[in-house]
Short mmCIF file of C-alpha atoms (C1' of nucleotides) in Angstrom, two decimals:
data_model
loop_
_atom_site.label_atom_id
_atom_site.label_comp_id
_atom_site.label_asym_id
_atom_site.label_seq_id
_atom_site.Cartn_x
_atom_site.Cartn_y
_atom_site.Cartn_z
CA UNK A 531 0.02 0.19 0.46
CA UNK A 532 2.83 2.04 -0.57
CA UNK A 533 2.17 4.20 -3.51
CA UNK A 534 4.77 6.67 -5.33
CA UNK A 535 3.86 9.98 -4.41
CA UNK A 536 4.60 12.08 -7.72
CA UNK A 537 3.52 15.31 -8.61
CA UNK A 538 4.61 15.32 -12.05
CA UNK A 539 2.09 15.22 -15.30
CA UNK A 540 3.20 12.41 -16.48
CA UNK A 541 0.70 11.26 -19.00
CA UNK A 542 1.43 7.66 -20.56
CA UNK A 543 -1.01 5.85 -22.41
CA UNK A 544 0.11 2.51 -20.71
CA UNK A 545 0.80 4.14 -17.30
CA UNK A 546 1.44 1.06 -14.90
CA UNK A 547 1.01 3.79 -11.66
CA UNK A 548 -1.93 4.29 -10.06
CA UNK A 549 -4.11 6.64 -11.11
CA UNK A 550 -5.56 9.63 -8.95
CA UNK A 551 -8.30 7.93 -7.16
CA UNK A 552 -6.60 5.27 -6.35
CA UNK A 553 -3.38 7.04 -4.82
CA UNK A 554 -6.22 9.42 -3.16
CA UNK A 555 -7.62 6.57 -1.80
CA UNK A 556 -4.42 5.44 -0.05
CA UNK A 557 -3.40 7.98 1.21
CA UNK A 558 -6.65 8.72 2.88
CA UNK A 559 -6.49 4.97 4.31
CA UNK A 560 -2.67 6.07 5.77
CA UNK A 561 -3.99 9.26 7.43
CA UNK A 562 -7.07 8.26 8.80
CA UNK A 563 -5.19 5.38 10.65
CA UNK A 564 -2.74 7.71 11.48
CA UNK A 565 -4.35 10.49 13.13
CA UNK A 566 -8.28 9.75 12.74
CA UNK A 567 -10.68 11.29 11.05
CA UNK A 568 -10.90 14.98 12.10
CA UNK A 569 -7.61 15.09 12.26
CA UNK A 570 -6.69 14.22 8.87
CA UNK A 571 -7.35 16.91 6.45
CA UNK A 572 -8.30 16.68 2.97
CA UNK A 573 -5.56 18.86 2.58
CA UNK A 574 -3.02 16.09 4.10
CA UNK A 575 -4.95 13.58 1.60
CA UNK A 576 -4.40 15.76 -1.52
CA UNK A 577 -0.75 16.45 -0.74
CA UNK A 578 0.24 12.79 -0.15
CA UNK A 579 -1.61 11.99 -3.15
CA UNK A 580 0.02 14.27 -5.15
CA UNK A 581 -3.30 15.87 -6.36
CA UNK A 582 -4.51 19.30 -6.27
CA UNK A 583 -7.76 19.52 -3.55
CA UNK A 584 -10.65 20.03 -6.04
CA UNK A 585 -9.50 16.41 -7.59
CA UNK A 586 -10.48 14.77 -4.50
CA UNK A 587 -14.11 15.97 -5.49
CA UNK A 588 -14.47 15.16 -8.31
CA UNK A 589 -13.49 11.38 -7.49
CA UNK A 590 -15.30 11.45 -4.38
CA UNK A 591 -18.59 13.48 -2.79
CA UNK A 592 -16.63 15.09 -0.42
CA UNK A 593 -14.18 14.09 2.62
CA UNK A 594 -17.16 11.55 4.31
CA UNK A 595 -17.30 10.26 0.55
CA UNK A 596 -13.08 9.52 0.67
CA UNK A 597 -13.58 7.91 4.31
CA UNK A 598 -16.56 5.88 3.02
CA UNK A 599 -15.18 4.47 0.35
CA UNK A 600 -11.81 3.80 2.57
CA UNK A 601 -13.31 1.76 4.46
CA UNK A 602 -15.44 -0.22 2.26
CA UNK A 603 -11.85 -0.81 0.87
CA UNK A 604 -10.27 -1.96 4.29
CA UNK A 605 -13.38 -4.39 5.18
CA UNK A 606 -13.64 -5.91 1.25
CA UNK A 607 -9.72 -6.46 2.24
CA UNK A 608 -10.18 -7.69 5.36
CA UNK A 609 -12.70 -10.84 4.72
CA UNK A 610 -10.28 -11.85 2.11
CA UNK A 611 -7.63 -12.06 4.62
CA UNK A 612 -9.57 -13.51 7.12
CA UNK A 613 -11.17 -15.99 4.63
CA UNK A 614 -7.73 -17.18 4.20
CA UNK A 615 -7.21 -17.72 7.43
CA UNK A 616 -10.47 -19.31 8.18
CA UNK A 617 -10.11 -21.54 4.62
CA UNK A 618 -6.41 -23.12 5.80
CA UNK A 619 -6.72 -26.97 6.41
CA UNK A 620 -6.10 -28.30 9.64
CA UNK A 621 -8.16 -28.53 12.67
CA UNK A 622 -10.69 -26.18 13.97
CA UNK A 623 -7.73 -25.15 16.93
CA UNK A 624 -5.14 -24.57 14.26
CA UNK A 625 -6.99 -22.29 12.34
CA UNK A 626 -7.86 -20.26 15.45
CA UNK A 627 -4.92 -19.98 16.15
CA UNK A 628 -4.04 -18.99 12.28
CA UNK A 629 -6.24 -16.70 12.74
CA UNK A 630 -5.19 -14.94 15.42
CA UNK A 631 -1.82 -14.86 14.91
CA UNK A 632 -2.06 -13.80 11.17
CA UNK A 633 -3.45 -10.32 12.72
CA UNK A 634 -0.93 -10.50 15.26
CA UNK A 635 1.66 -10.19 12.22
CA UNK A 636 -0.88 -8.13 9.76
CA UNK A 637 -0.61 -5.77 13.18
CA UNK A 638 2.67 -4.68 12.98
CA UNK A 639 2.96 -3.99 8.85
CA UNK A 640 2.36 -0.26 7.93
CA UNK A 641 -0.84 1.15 7.69
CA UNK A 642 -2.31 -1.92 7.97
CA UNK A 643 -5.99 -2.78 7.31
CA UNK A 644 -5.90 -4.66 10.70
CA UNK A 645 -4.87 -1.27 12.31
CA UNK A 646 -7.38 0.77 10.16
CA UNK A 647 -10.42 -1.60 10.79
CA UNK A 648 -9.21 -0.85 14.48
CA UNK A 649 -9.27 2.86 14.86
CA UNK A 650 -12.73 2.63 13.40
CA UNK A 651 -14.45 0.35 15.45
CA UNK A 652 -12.89 1.75 18.26
CA UNK A 653 -13.30 5.15 17.01
CA UNK A 654 -15.59 7.29 20.13
CA UNK A 655 -19.20 7.51 18.60
CA UNK A 656 -19.11 10.98 17.45
CA UNK A 657 -15.72 11.19 15.90
CA UNK A 658 -17.24 9.82 12.60
CA UNK A 659 -20.26 10.46 10.25
CA UNK A 660 -22.85 7.69 10.53
CA UNK A 661 -21.95 4.61 9.19
CA UNK A 662 -22.71 0.55 10.21
CA UNK A 663 -19.58 0.31 12.64
CA UNK A 664 -20.25 -3.07 13.26
CA UNK A 665 -19.39 -4.01 9.85
CA UNK A 666 -16.11 -4.80 11.26
CA UNK A 667 -17.63 -6.48 14.02
CA UNK A 668 -19.54 -9.13 12.34
CA UNK A 669 -16.40 -9.86 9.43
CA UNK A 670 -14.51 -11.06 11.95
CA UNK A 671 -17.58 -12.64 14.23
CA UNK A 672 -18.35 -14.37 10.95
CA UNK A 673 -14.99 -15.92 10.48
CA UNK A 674 -14.70 -17.51 13.77
CA UNK A 675 -18.17 -18.73 14.33
CA UNK A 676 -17.40 -20.66 10.72
CA UNK A 677 -14.14 -21.69 11.93
CA UNK A 678 -15.99 -23.28 15.85
CA UNK A 679 -18.71 -24.29 13.47
CA UNK A 680 -16.52 -26.64 11.46
CA UNK A 681 -15.05 -27.81 14.72
CA UNK A 682 -18.36 -28.99 16.13
CA UNK A 683 -19.38 -30.37 13.31
CA UNK A 684 -16.20 -31.81 13.19
CA UNK A 685 -16.09 -33.18 17.26
CA UNK A 686 -13.22 -31.41 17.56
CA UNK A 687 -15.45 -28.73 19.74
CA UNK A 688 -18.03 -29.72 22.03
CA UNK A 689 -21.29 -27.45 20.59
CA UNK A 690 -22.73 -26.29 24.40
CA UNK A 691 -18.97 -24.86 24.68
CA UNK A 692 -18.47 -22.96 21.00
CA UNK A 693 -20.50 -19.37 22.26
CA UNK A 694 -17.51 -19.04 24.93
CA UNK A 695 -14.70 -20.11 22.89
CA UNK A 696 -15.95 -17.63 20.55
CA UNK A 697 -16.40 -15.25 22.50
CA UNK A 698 -12.96 -16.15 24.54
CA UNK A 699 -11.29 -16.16 21.44
CA UNK A 700 -12.66 -12.53 20.20
CA UNK A 701 -11.14 -11.39 23.54
CA UNK A 702 -7.72 -12.55 21.78
CA UNK A 703 -8.32 -11.05 18.35
CA UNK A 704 -9.20 -8.00 20.40
CA UNK A 705 -5.46 -8.79 21.98
CA UNK A 706 -3.78 -9.66 18.80
CA UNK A 707 -5.05 -6.45 17.34
CA UNK A 708 -4.15 -3.83 19.98
CA UNK A 709 -0.72 -5.04 20.07
CA UNK A 710 0.23 -1.67 17.10
CA UNK A 711 -2.01 0.35 18.07
CA UNK A 712 -2.13 3.63 18.36
CA UNK A 713 1.41 4.40 20.09
CA UNK A 714 1.35 0.71 21.55
CA UNK A 715 4.09 -1.69 20.98
CA UNK A 716 3.40 -5.10 22.52
CA UNK A 717 5.24 -8.12 22.79
CA UNK A 718 3.41 -10.91 22.02
CA UNK A 719 5.01 -13.14 19.93
CA UNK A 720 3.40 -15.87 17.49
CA UNK A 721 3.91 -18.90 19.32
CA UNK A 722 2.14 -16.54 22.27
CA UNK A 723 -0.82 -16.63 20.46
CA UNK A 724 -0.91 -20.12 19.31
CA UNK A 725 -0.46 -21.24 23.53
CA UNK A 726 -3.27 -18.59 24.23
CA UNK A 727 -5.62 -20.23 22.11
CA UNK A 728 -4.38 -23.42 23.80
CA UNK A 729 -4.92 -22.33 26.77
CA UNK A 730 -8.41 -22.06 26.06
CA UNK A 731 -9.06 -25.19 24.79
CA UNK A 732 -7.61 -27.08 27.48
CA UNK A 733 -7.30 -24.18 30.26
CA UNK A 734 -4.54 -23.27 32.52
CA UNK A 735 -4.31 -25.93 34.38
CA UNK A 736 -4.70 -24.25 37.51
CA UNK A 737 -3.64 -24.97 41.03
CA UNK A 738 -6.68 -26.51 42.70
CA UNK A 739 -9.94 -24.49 42.71
CA UNK A 740 -10.74 -23.12 46.30
CA UNK A 741 -13.30 -24.09 48.49
CA UNK A 742 -15.83 -22.51 49.29
CA UNK A 743 -14.83 -21.35 52.22
CA UNK A 744 -11.60 -20.71 51.87
CA UNK A 745 -10.18 -17.26 53.61
CA UNK A 746 -6.73 -16.64 53.47
CA UNK B 1102 -20.62 13.24 36.48
CA UNK B 1103 -23.43 15.01 34.98
CA UNK B 1104 -22.47 18.36 35.93
CA UNK B 1105 -24.83 21.67 36.17
CA UNK B 1106 -24.39 24.09 32.95
CA UNK B 1107 -25.31 27.67 34.04
CA UNK B 1108 -24.17 30.83 32.62
CA UNK B 1109 -25.60 32.79 35.24
CA UNK B 1110 -22.82 34.88 37.34
CA UNK B 1111 -23.97 33.43 40.65
CA UNK B 1112 -21.73 34.36 43.58
CA UNK B 1113 -22.14 32.40 46.61
CA UNK B 1114 -20.34 32.90 49.44
CA UNK B 1115 -20.81 29.23 50.59
CA UNK B 1116 -21.37 27.94 46.70
CA UNK B 1117 -21.92 24.06 46.55
CA UNK B 1118 -21.32 23.86 42.93
CA UNK B 1119 -18.50 22.72 41.42
CA UNK B 1120 -16.47 25.78 40.25
CA UNK B 1121 -14.98 26.70 36.39
CA UNK B 1122 -12.19 24.63 36.48
CA UNK B 1123 -14.00 21.24 37.76
CA UNK B 1124 -17.15 21.80 34.95
CA UNK B 1125 -14.41 22.76 32.37
CA UNK B 1126 -12.74 18.95 33.01
CA UNK B 1127 -15.86 17.28 33.47
CA UNK B 1128 -16.90 18.72 29.89
CA UNK B 1129 -13.40 18.25 28.35
CA UNK B 1130 -13.40 14.46 30.05
CA UNK B 1131 -17.30 13.14 28.38
CA UNK B 1132 -16.11 15.53 24.97
CA UNK B 1133 -13.49 14.04 24.36
CA UNK B 1134 -14.47 10.92 24.55
CA UNK B 1135 -17.84 11.19 22.42
CA UNK B 1136 -15.89 12.82 19.58
CA UNK B 1137 -12.24 12.36 20.47
CA UNK B 1138 -9.77 15.10 20.91
CA UNK B 1139 -9.27 16.74 17.22
CA UNK B 1140 -13.11 16.89 16.78
CA UNK B 1141 -14.23 18.60 20.13
CA UNK B 1142 -13.00 22.16 19.72
CA UNK B 1143 -12.33 24.07 22.59
CA UNK B 1144 -15.51 26.17 21.80
CA UNK B 1145 -17.33 22.84 22.50
CA UNK B 1146 -15.58 22.29 26.19
CA UNK B 1147 -16.43 25.92 27.09
CA UNK B 1148 -20.11 26.00 25.98
CA UNK B 1149 -20.62 22.52 27.76
CA UNK B 1150 -19.13 23.83 30.92
CA UNK B 1151 -20.86 26.90 31.05
CA UNK B 1152 -18.06 29.34 30.72
CA UNK B 1153 -16.49 32.10 28.51
CA UNK B 1154 -13.25 30.74 25.87
CA UNK B 1155 -10.73 32.68 27.80
CA UNK B 1156 -11.72 31.52 31.26
CA UNK B 1157 -10.29 27.90 30.01
CA UNK B 1158 -6.91 29.58 29.58
CA UNK B 1159 -7.06 31.10 32.68
CA UNK B 1160 -7.07 27.07 34.49
CA UNK B 1161 -4.89 25.17 31.63
CA UNK B 1162 -2.40 26.03 29.05
CA UNK B 1163 -4.08 25.26 25.95
CA UNK B 1164 -6.18 22.64 24.76
CA UNK B 1165 -3.61 20.31 24.85
CA UNK B 1166 -3.37 20.86 28.98
CA UNK B 1167 -6.52 20.38 29.15
CA UNK B 1168 -6.60 17.21 27.73
CA UNK B 1169 -3.49 16.61 29.78
CA UNK B 1170 -5.31 17.31 33.04
CA UNK B 1171 -8.04 15.29 31.52
CA UNK B 1172 -6.07 12.05 31.46
CA UNK B 1173 -4.43 12.53 34.91
CA UNK B 1174 -7.66 12.60 36.36
CA UNK B 1175 -8.88 8.99 34.35
CA UNK B 1176 -5.59 7.35 35.25
CA UNK B 1177 -6.21 8.31 39.31
CA UNK B 1178 -10.02 7.45 38.99
CA UNK B 1179 -9.38 4.38 37.24
CA UNK B 1180 -6.39 2.96 38.90
CA UNK B 1181 -8.66 3.36 42.37
CA UNK B 1182 -11.48 1.69 40.73
CA UNK B 1183 -8.89 -1.04 39.50
CA UNK B 1184 -7.63 -1.43 42.76
CA UNK B 1185 -10.76 -2.04 44.59
CA UNK B 1186 -11.25 -4.98 42.34
CA UNK B 1187 -7.93 -6.31 42.67
CA UNK B 1188 -8.55 -6.04 46.77
CA UNK B 1189 -11.63 -7.51 47.54
CA UNK B 1190 -11.56 -10.91 49.44
CA UNK B 1191 -11.97 -13.76 47.58
CA UNK B 1192 -9.72 -15.94 45.22
CA UNK B 1193 -7.79 -14.47 42.73
CA UNK B 1194 -9.60 -16.89 40.05
CA UNK B 1195 -13.15 -14.72 41.57
CA UNK B 1196 -11.00 -11.27 41.65
CA UNK B 1197 -10.10 -11.37 38.04
CA UNK B 1198 -14.06 -12.49 37.52
CA UNK B 1199 -14.64 -9.27 39.71
CA UNK B 1200 -12.50 -6.70 37.87
CA UNK B 1201 -13.86 -7.97 34.67
CA UNK B 1202 -17.15 -7.86 35.69
CA UNK B 1203 -16.50 -4.31 37.21
CA UNK B 1204 -15.06 -3.02 33.54
CA UNK B 1205 -18.04 -4.29 31.76
CA UNK B 1206 -20.85 -3.11 33.52
CA UNK B 1207 -18.91 0.42 33.64
CA UNK B 1208 -18.33 0.37 30.22
CA UNK B 1209 -22.63 0.99 30.09
CA UNK B 1210 -21.96 3.94 31.53
CA UNK B 1211 -22.24 7.37 30.50
CA UNK B 1212 -18.89 8.73 29.88
CA UNK B 1213 -17.47 6.26 31.75
CA UNK B 1214 -13.84 6.49 32.71
CA UNK B 1215 -13.36 2.67 31.09
CA UNK B 1216 -14.43 4.36 27.66
CA UNK B 1217 -12.02 7.63 27.96
CA UNK B 1218 -9.24 5.63 28.99
CA UNK B 1219 -10.07 3.62 26.24
CA UNK B 1220 -10.64 5.99 23.57
CA UNK B 1221 -6.72 7.07 24.70
CA UNK B 1222 -5.57 3.63 24.60
CA UNK B 1223 -6.35 2.94 21.22
CA UNK B 1224 -6.51 6.62 19.77
CA UNK B 1225 -4.25 6.78 16.17
CA UNK B 1226 -1.01 7.54 17.10
CA UNK B 1227 -0.91 11.31 15.92
CA UNK B 1228 -4.48 12.51 16.94
CA UNK B 1229 -3.15 13.19 20.09
CA UNK B 1230 -0.36 15.10 21.55
CA UNK B 1231 2.67 13.37 23.00
CA UNK B 1232 1.75 11.80 25.85
CA UNK B 1233 2.56 8.51 27.94
CA UNK B 1234 0.23 6.48 26.10
CA UNK B 1235 0.81 3.55 28.14
CA UNK B 1236 -0.03 4.66 31.33
CA UNK B 1237 -3.54 3.04 31.29
CA UNK B 1238 -1.61 -0.38 29.88
CA UNK B 1239 0.31 -0.05 33.09
CA UNK B 1240 -2.27 0.71 35.35
CA UNK B 1241 -4.66 -2.59 34.38
CA UNK B 1242 -1.62 -4.88 33.81
CA UNK B 1243 -0.14 -3.78 37.67
CA UNK B 1244 -3.86 -5.11 38.94
CA UNK B 1245 -4.10 -8.16 36.85
CA UNK B 1246 -0.22 -9.29 37.93
CA UNK B 1247 -1.37 -8.02 41.36
CA UNK B 1248 -4.17 -10.63 41.51
CA UNK B 1249 -2.29 -13.84 39.26
CA UNK B 1250 1.12 -12.68 41.42
CA UNK B 1251 -1.21 -13.53 45.17
CA UNK B 1252 -2.76 -16.78 43.15
CA UNK B 1253 0.22 -17.84 42.79
CA UNK B 1254 1.68 -17.26 46.10
CA UNK B 1255 -1.38 -19.17 47.17
CA UNK B 1256 -1.20 -21.86 44.90
CA UNK B 1257 -4.29 -21.21 43.04
CA UNK B 1258 -2.14 -20.78 39.90
CA UNK B 1259 0.63 -22.70 38.50
CA UNK B 1260 3.72 -20.22 38.21
CA UNK B 1261 4.56 -21.27 35.15
CA UNK B 1262 0.34 -20.10 33.85
CA UNK B 1263 1.04 -16.85 35.36
CA UNK B 1264 1.79 -15.25 32.36
CA UNK B 1265 -0.48 -16.88 30.00
CA UNK B 1266 -3.04 -16.40 32.58
CA UNK B 1267 -2.41 -12.74 32.76
CA UNK B 1268 -2.41 -12.25 29.27
CA UNK B 1269 -5.93 -14.34 28.52
CA UNK B 1270 -7.23 -12.11 31.20
CA UNK B 1271 -5.71 -8.93 29.32
CA UNK B 1272 -7.79 -10.21 26.09
CA UNK B 1273 -10.68 -10.50 28.25
CA UNK B 1274 -10.50 -6.85 30.10
CA UNK B 1275 -10.29 -5.36 26.07
CA UNK B 1276 -13.17 -7.54 25.49
CA UNK B 1277 -15.66 -6.48 28.22
CA UNK B 1278 -14.19 -2.64 27.89
CA UNK B 1279 -14.72 -2.69 24.43
CA UNK B 1280 -18.50 -3.65 24.43
CA UNK B 1281 -19.74 -0.14 24.91
CA UNK B 1282 -17.41 1.56 22.83
CA UNK B 1283 -17.82 3.73 20.28
CA UNK B 1284 -21.51 3.03 19.03
CA UNK B 1285 -20.80 -0.90 19.77
CA UNK B 1286 -23.54 -2.75 21.44
CA UNK B 1287 -22.52 -5.89 23.00
CA UNK B 1288 -24.51 -8.51 24.97
CA UNK B 1289 -22.09 -10.04 27.36
CA UNK B 1290 -23.50 -10.37 30.41
CA UNK B 1291 -21.86 -10.05 33.71
CA UNK B 1292 -22.29 -14.17 34.06
CA UNK B 1293 -20.54 -14.49 30.59
CA UNK B 1294 -17.17 -13.02 32.45
CA UNK B 1295 -17.45 -15.26 34.98
CA UNK B 1296 -17.26 -17.68 32.72
CA UNK B 1297 -14.77 -16.66 30.18
CA UNK B 1298 -12.67 -16.45 33.46
CA UNK B 1299 -13.89 -19.83 34.31
CA UNK B 1300 -12.70 -21.30 30.88
CA UNK B 1301 -9.62 -19.33 30.92
CA UNK B 1302 -8.19 -21.49 34.16
CA UNK B 1303 -10.39 -24.52 33.02
CA UNK B 1304 -10.69 -25.16 29.42
CA UNK B 1305 -13.50 -25.43 27.12
CA UNK B 1306 -13.26 -29.32 27.64
CA UNK B 1307 -12.70 -29.46 24.24
CA UNK B 1308 -13.39 -32.15 22.15
CA UNK B 1309 -10.98 -35.23 21.75
CA UNK B 1310 -7.87 -33.62 20.44
CA UNK B 1311 -7.48 -34.24 16.35
CA UNK B 1312 -4.06 -36.43 15.57
CA UNK B 1313 -1.34 -35.50 13.60
CA UNK B 1314 -3.05 -37.00 10.96
CA UNK B 1315 -6.86 -35.83 10.73
CA UNK B 1316 -8.32 -35.15 7.90
CA UNK B 1317 -12.32 -34.85 8.05
"C1'" DA C 709 -11.93 54.67 49.94
"C1'" DT C 710 -8.02 52.63 47.65
"C1'" DC C 711 -5.62 49.12 45.63
"C1'" DC C 712 -4.82 44.87 44.68
"C1'" DC C 713 -5.69 40.12 43.05
"C1'" DT C 714 -8.91 36.54 41.15
"C1'" DA C 715 -11.42 35.15 38.29
"C1'" DC C 716 -13.99 35.36 34.68
"C1'" DC C 717 -15.66 38.00 30.03
"C1'" DT C 718 -16.27 40.28 25.02
"C1'" DA C 719 -14.23 41.03 20.86
"C1'" DC C 720 -10.71 40.59 18.31
"C1'" DC C 721 -6.53 37.63 15.75
"C1'" DG C 722 -4.53 34.99 12.03
"C1'" DG C 723 -4.62 30.81 10.68
"C1'" DT C 724 -7.11 26.29 8.22
"C1'" DC C 725 -11.26 23.71 7.47
"C1'" DG C 726 -13.72 22.36 3.64
"C1'" DG C 727 -15.68 22.84 -0.66
"C1'" DT C 728 -16.02 25.56 -5.11
"C1'" DA C 729 -15.99 28.69 -9.73
"C1'" DG C 730 -14.05 28.82 -13.30
"C1'" DA C 731 -10.27 27.82 -16.50
"C1'" DA C 732 -6.56 24.51 -18.44
"C1'" DT C 733 -5.11 20.78 -20.40
"C1'" DA C 734 -5.42 15.97 -22.54
"C1'" DC C 735 -7.14 13.06 -25.73
"C1'" DC C 736 -10.19 10.90 -29.05
"C1'" DG C 737 -13.82 11.16 -32.48
"C1'" DC C 738 -15.56 13.51 -36.78
"C1'" DG D 854 -9.57 21.89 -37.39
"C1'" DC D 855 -13.70 21.25 -33.74
"C1'" DG D 856 -16.56 19.75 -30.56
"C1'" DG D 857 -16.90 16.93 -26.19
"C1'" DT D 858 -15.42 14.89 -22.42
"C1'" DA D 859 -12.08 13.10 -18.70
"C1'" DT D 860 -9.24 14.71 -16.02
"C1'" DT D 861 -6.74 18.20 -13.00
"C1'" DC D 862 -6.10 23.22 -11.84
"C1'" DT D 863 -5.37 27.87 -9.61
"C1'" DA D 864 -7.94 30.86 -6.55
"C1'" DC D 865 -11.26 31.91 -3.68
"C1'" DC D 866 -15.57 31.58 -0.28
"C1'" DG D 867 -17.56 32.01 4.50
"C1'" DA D 868 -17.02 28.94 8.65
"C1'" DC D 869 -14.23 28.03 12.07
"C1'" DC D 870 -10.14 26.78 14.40
"C1'" DG D 871 -7.26 27.85 18.91
"C1'" DG D 872 -5.58 31.35 21.17
"C1'" DT D 873 -5.25 36.54 22.93
"C1'" DA D 874 -5.67 42.20 24.16
"C1'" DG D 875 -7.70 44.59 26.97
"C1'" DG D 876 -11.50 45.21 29.90
"C1'" DT D 877 -14.54 44.33 34.77
"C1'" DA D 878 -16.60 42.92 38.97
"C1'" DG D 879 -16.56 41.62 43.45
"C1'" DG D 880 -14.35 40.64 47.46
"C1'" DG D 881 -10.04 41.43 51.17
"C1'" DA D 882 -6.84 43.91 52.97
"C1'" DT D 883 -5.00 48.17 54.20
#
DNA sequence: ATCCCTACCTACCGGTCGGTAGAATACCGC
DNA sequence: GCGGTATTCTACCGACCGGTAGGTAGGGAT
């Protein structure tokens, strides 16, 4: 998603570089992730895309319009990425671990889809124009349920536990995604993620459960 | 944290209502949570506090100054709240469940500290002035480690599992806190939280672990 | 009474914001 | 060449932004 910024008026009949619209979209995605919607100005976006401001209005209705286009792009890419993890061969447990690990690794990359999705996911409720905020929730939940569902069908997961497992893995997803959000630099490794998914299935093997009357 | 907004010049020798500074701080906390820092203007804040704009500059250096004061207030309140949960009597498991449940319940309340902390915690990295973003991370982690540490000392938790448990419960904390962030309206109940903490300790009791060659 | 301080105000400033009018340029078909 | 279309531009607009100059009311001390 790195785009060469060029202000030169280079018109080639068979240009290989992205057009203005693509450059604007990529710039918007990156700036909305880095600064949030309100603090990322239209001037920032067009400067990074290397075009004049009215060009943005040629391709998108307004600032809000480019946000919506950016979010649709992010949602479809995220869906595709999660689909790969959910479709991988292996047990439900391995696929859940794969999905969490993928999100962990992806959260480290520059201007990553995961981080953009997260920035929207958790943005203050009046910081963005009206938008179906739950779209990202639903993408993640759908893939988790698909994996867990197939685990139940194959006897790898008890049906009664499927809801709790889905929720616990959602927590792990949030942990993975939150590692490099904002200025945070987490230390979770892919092996940690696998161990955490195993913990969900196997438990911590805790010490004896305290009796009801334990007081010290 | 609801403050009567009043523009009247009411000077009472024994006034019982909060002063301008407190009203400004409360307004800032609420608006930063609802709109984010960039979209919450100084004019919004002073209007909600019922004072003129230069009064904000009388008490705080600038917009950034009131943000820092607000975040200090939020951090100290959050620390106090988590301390109550971590200090409660009971097993480590019960206290972890209590802490997660407290955060779940708190995330529902209006302009809650949890949501403010979260809005900062996950804000885009260039959306706020320089600030130690990790302060909230550290508050949460400190309390979790304290609970888990005492569980290890009392034999309720295996020492080798303590790191993984802390991490898994951090995921549950994020799940709890994320329930009502932005526009999300989650459906997790306090009982769900307790069940999820139990899952961390006991595991899901999954179906048989697939053998390495399992293919269907 | 006068002076000083605290707390708060109106009106203003320069700068930036999102958006737009009108124009310019490149390309294609006739 | 001309006209039409797609694409892109400079300069401008009104509104809003964070911050400030200068001022005032009230209370306490002298």
